[in-house]
Short mmCIF file of C-alpha atoms in Angstrom, two decimals:
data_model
loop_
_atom_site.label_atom_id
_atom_site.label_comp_id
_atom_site.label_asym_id
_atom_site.label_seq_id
_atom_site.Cartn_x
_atom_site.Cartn_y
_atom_site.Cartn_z
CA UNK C 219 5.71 -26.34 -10.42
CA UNK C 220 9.31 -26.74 -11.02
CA UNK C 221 11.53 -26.75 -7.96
CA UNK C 222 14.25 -24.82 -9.30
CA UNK C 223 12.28 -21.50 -10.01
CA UNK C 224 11.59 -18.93 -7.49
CA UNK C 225 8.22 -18.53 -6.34
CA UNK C 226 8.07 -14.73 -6.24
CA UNK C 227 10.28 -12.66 -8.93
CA UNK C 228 9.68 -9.01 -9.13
CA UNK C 229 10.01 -8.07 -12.52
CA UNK C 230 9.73 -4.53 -11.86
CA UNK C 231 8.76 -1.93 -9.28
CA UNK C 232 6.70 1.19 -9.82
CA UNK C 233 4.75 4.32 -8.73
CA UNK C 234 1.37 4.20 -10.22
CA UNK C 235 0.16 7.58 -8.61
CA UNK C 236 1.28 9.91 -6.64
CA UNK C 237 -0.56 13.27 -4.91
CA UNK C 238 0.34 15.04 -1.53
CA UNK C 239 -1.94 17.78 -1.09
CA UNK C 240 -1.55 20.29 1.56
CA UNK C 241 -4.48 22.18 1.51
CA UNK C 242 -4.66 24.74 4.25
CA UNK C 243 -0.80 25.57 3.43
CA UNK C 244 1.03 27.73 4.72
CA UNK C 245 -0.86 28.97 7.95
CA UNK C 246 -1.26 25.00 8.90
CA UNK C 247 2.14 24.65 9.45
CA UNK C 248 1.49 27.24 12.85
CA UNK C 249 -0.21 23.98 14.24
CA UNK C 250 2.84 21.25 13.69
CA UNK C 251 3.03 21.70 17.63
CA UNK C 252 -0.18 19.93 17.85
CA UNK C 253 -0.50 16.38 17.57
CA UNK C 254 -2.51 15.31 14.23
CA UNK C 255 -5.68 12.82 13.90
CA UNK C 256 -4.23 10.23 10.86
CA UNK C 257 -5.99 8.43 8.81
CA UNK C 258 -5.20 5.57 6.48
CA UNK C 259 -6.76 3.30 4.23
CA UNK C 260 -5.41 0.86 2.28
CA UNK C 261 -6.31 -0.97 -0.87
CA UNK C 262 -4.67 -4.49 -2.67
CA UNK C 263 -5.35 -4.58 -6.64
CA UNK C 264 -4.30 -7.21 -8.69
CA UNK C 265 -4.58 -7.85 -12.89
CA UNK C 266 -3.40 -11.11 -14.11
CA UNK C 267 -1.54 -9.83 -17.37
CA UNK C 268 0.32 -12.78 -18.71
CA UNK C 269 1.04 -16.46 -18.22
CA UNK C 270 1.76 -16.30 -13.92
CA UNK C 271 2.60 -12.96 -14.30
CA UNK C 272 0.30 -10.17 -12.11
CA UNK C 273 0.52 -6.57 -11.65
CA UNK C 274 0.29 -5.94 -8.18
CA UNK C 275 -0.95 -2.43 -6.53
CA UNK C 276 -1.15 -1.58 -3.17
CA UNK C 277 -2.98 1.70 -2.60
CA UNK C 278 -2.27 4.13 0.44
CA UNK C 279 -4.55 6.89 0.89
CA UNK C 280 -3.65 8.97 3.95
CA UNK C 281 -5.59 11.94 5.81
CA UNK C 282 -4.59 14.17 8.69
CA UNK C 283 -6.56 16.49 10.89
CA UNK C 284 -5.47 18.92 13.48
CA UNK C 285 -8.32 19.54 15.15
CA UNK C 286 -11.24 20.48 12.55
CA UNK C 287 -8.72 21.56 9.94
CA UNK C 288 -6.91 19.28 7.25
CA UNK C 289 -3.36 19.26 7.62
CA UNK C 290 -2.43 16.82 4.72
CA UNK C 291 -3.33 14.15 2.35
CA UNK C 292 -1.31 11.48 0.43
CA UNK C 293 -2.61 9.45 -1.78
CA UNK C 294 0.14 6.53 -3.35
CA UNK C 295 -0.63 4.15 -5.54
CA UNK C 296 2.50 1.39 -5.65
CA UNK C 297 3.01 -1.52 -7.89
CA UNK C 298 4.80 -4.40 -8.79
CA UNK C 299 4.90 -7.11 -11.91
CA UNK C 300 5.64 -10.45 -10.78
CA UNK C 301 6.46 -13.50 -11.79
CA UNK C 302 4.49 -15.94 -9.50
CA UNK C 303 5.84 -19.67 -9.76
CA UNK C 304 3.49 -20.98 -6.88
CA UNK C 305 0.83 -23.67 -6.42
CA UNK C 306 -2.55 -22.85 -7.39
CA UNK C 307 -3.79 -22.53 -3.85
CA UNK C 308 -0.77 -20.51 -2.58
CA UNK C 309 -1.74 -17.60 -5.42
CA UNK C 310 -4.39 -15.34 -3.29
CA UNK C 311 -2.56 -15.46 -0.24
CA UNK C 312 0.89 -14.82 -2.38
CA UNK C 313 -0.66 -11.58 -4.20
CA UNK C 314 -2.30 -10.53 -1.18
CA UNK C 315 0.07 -11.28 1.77
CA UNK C 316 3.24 -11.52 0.14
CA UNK C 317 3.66 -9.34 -2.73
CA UNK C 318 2.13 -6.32 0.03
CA UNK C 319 4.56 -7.42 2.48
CA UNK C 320 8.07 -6.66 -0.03
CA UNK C 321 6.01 -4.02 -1.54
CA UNK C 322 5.39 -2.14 2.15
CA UNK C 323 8.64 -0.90 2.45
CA UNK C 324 8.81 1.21 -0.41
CA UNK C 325 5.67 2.57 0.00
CA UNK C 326 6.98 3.80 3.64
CA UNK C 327 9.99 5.15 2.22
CA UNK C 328 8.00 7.19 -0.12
CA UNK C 329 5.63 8.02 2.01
CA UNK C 330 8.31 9.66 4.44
CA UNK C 331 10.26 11.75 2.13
CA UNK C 332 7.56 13.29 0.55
CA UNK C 333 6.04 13.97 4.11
CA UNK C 334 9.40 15.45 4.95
CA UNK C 335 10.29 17.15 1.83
CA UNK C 336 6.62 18.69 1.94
CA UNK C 337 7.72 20.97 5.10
CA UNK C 338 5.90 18.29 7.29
CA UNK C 339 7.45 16.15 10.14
CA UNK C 340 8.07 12.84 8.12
CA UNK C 341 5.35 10.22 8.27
CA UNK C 342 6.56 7.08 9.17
CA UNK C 343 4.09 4.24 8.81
CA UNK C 344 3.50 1.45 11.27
CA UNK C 345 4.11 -2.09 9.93
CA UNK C 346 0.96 -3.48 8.92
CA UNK C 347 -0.52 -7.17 9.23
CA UNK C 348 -0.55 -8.10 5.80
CA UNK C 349 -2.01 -11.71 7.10
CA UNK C 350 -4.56 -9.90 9.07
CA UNK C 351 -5.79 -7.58 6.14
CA UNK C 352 -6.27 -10.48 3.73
CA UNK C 353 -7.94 -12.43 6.20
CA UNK C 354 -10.40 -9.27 6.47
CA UNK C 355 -11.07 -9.07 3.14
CA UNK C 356 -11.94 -12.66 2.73
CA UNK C 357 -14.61 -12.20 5.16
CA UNK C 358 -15.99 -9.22 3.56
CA UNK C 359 -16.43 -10.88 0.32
CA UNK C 360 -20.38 -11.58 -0.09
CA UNK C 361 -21.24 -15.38 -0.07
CA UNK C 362 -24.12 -16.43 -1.80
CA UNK C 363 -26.98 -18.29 0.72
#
């Protein structure tokens, strides 16, 4: 690796998909004074698509109750092509810790405003353990005996 290049260059930022359904609308919005049951489940993809270049998506699907009745659902889709100048070793945990953790913030932003301009109280994620996640995933993966 070369030590002037940077390790991590995001070519370019995108939304891959985007859907906010809201279902039971408009009588749901009579139950906003309620407290709503969320949801989330998240998703890291990645494609290798050139010489230490990846396309990187990070997946957000969203579901909210009150009480028995669904009161939204977003599903994002968010996605980045970078440039990875890193060691061989570093490149899982770079496209799986790092690449989520600059690509988070968007995806919040998003996530918000559409919540909000939706008629719904704006959604604001918690910050999520990137580390955590990845180290999750790793021990889901099935070893062979």
């Amino acid at each position: 690796m070369s030590e002037n290049k940077d390790p991590i260059i995001i070519n370019l930022q995108y939304i891959r998909d985007l859907s906010l359904e809201i279902p039971l609308a408009p009588q749901i919005f009579q139950k906003l004074n309620k407290e709503p049951k969320i949801g989330v489940d998240l998703n890291i993809d990645a494609q290798n698509i050139g010489e230490n270049i990846f396309n990187v998506t990070l997946t957000m699907n969203i579901n909210a109750d009150i009480d028995t009745e669904k009161l939204f659902i977003v599903e994002l889709s968010y996605a980045a092509v970078c440039t990875l100048n890193v060691e061989k070793e570093d490149l899982e945990k770079t496209i799986f810790i790092e690449i989520p953790k600059l690509l988070f913030p968007y995806v919040r932003q998003i996530i918000s405003t559409n919540t909000a301009d939706a008629g719904l109280p704006p959604l604001v994620l918690a910050p999520i353990d990137f580390v955590k996640n990845y180290e999750a995933r790793k021990a889901n993966i099935v070893r062979p005996n």
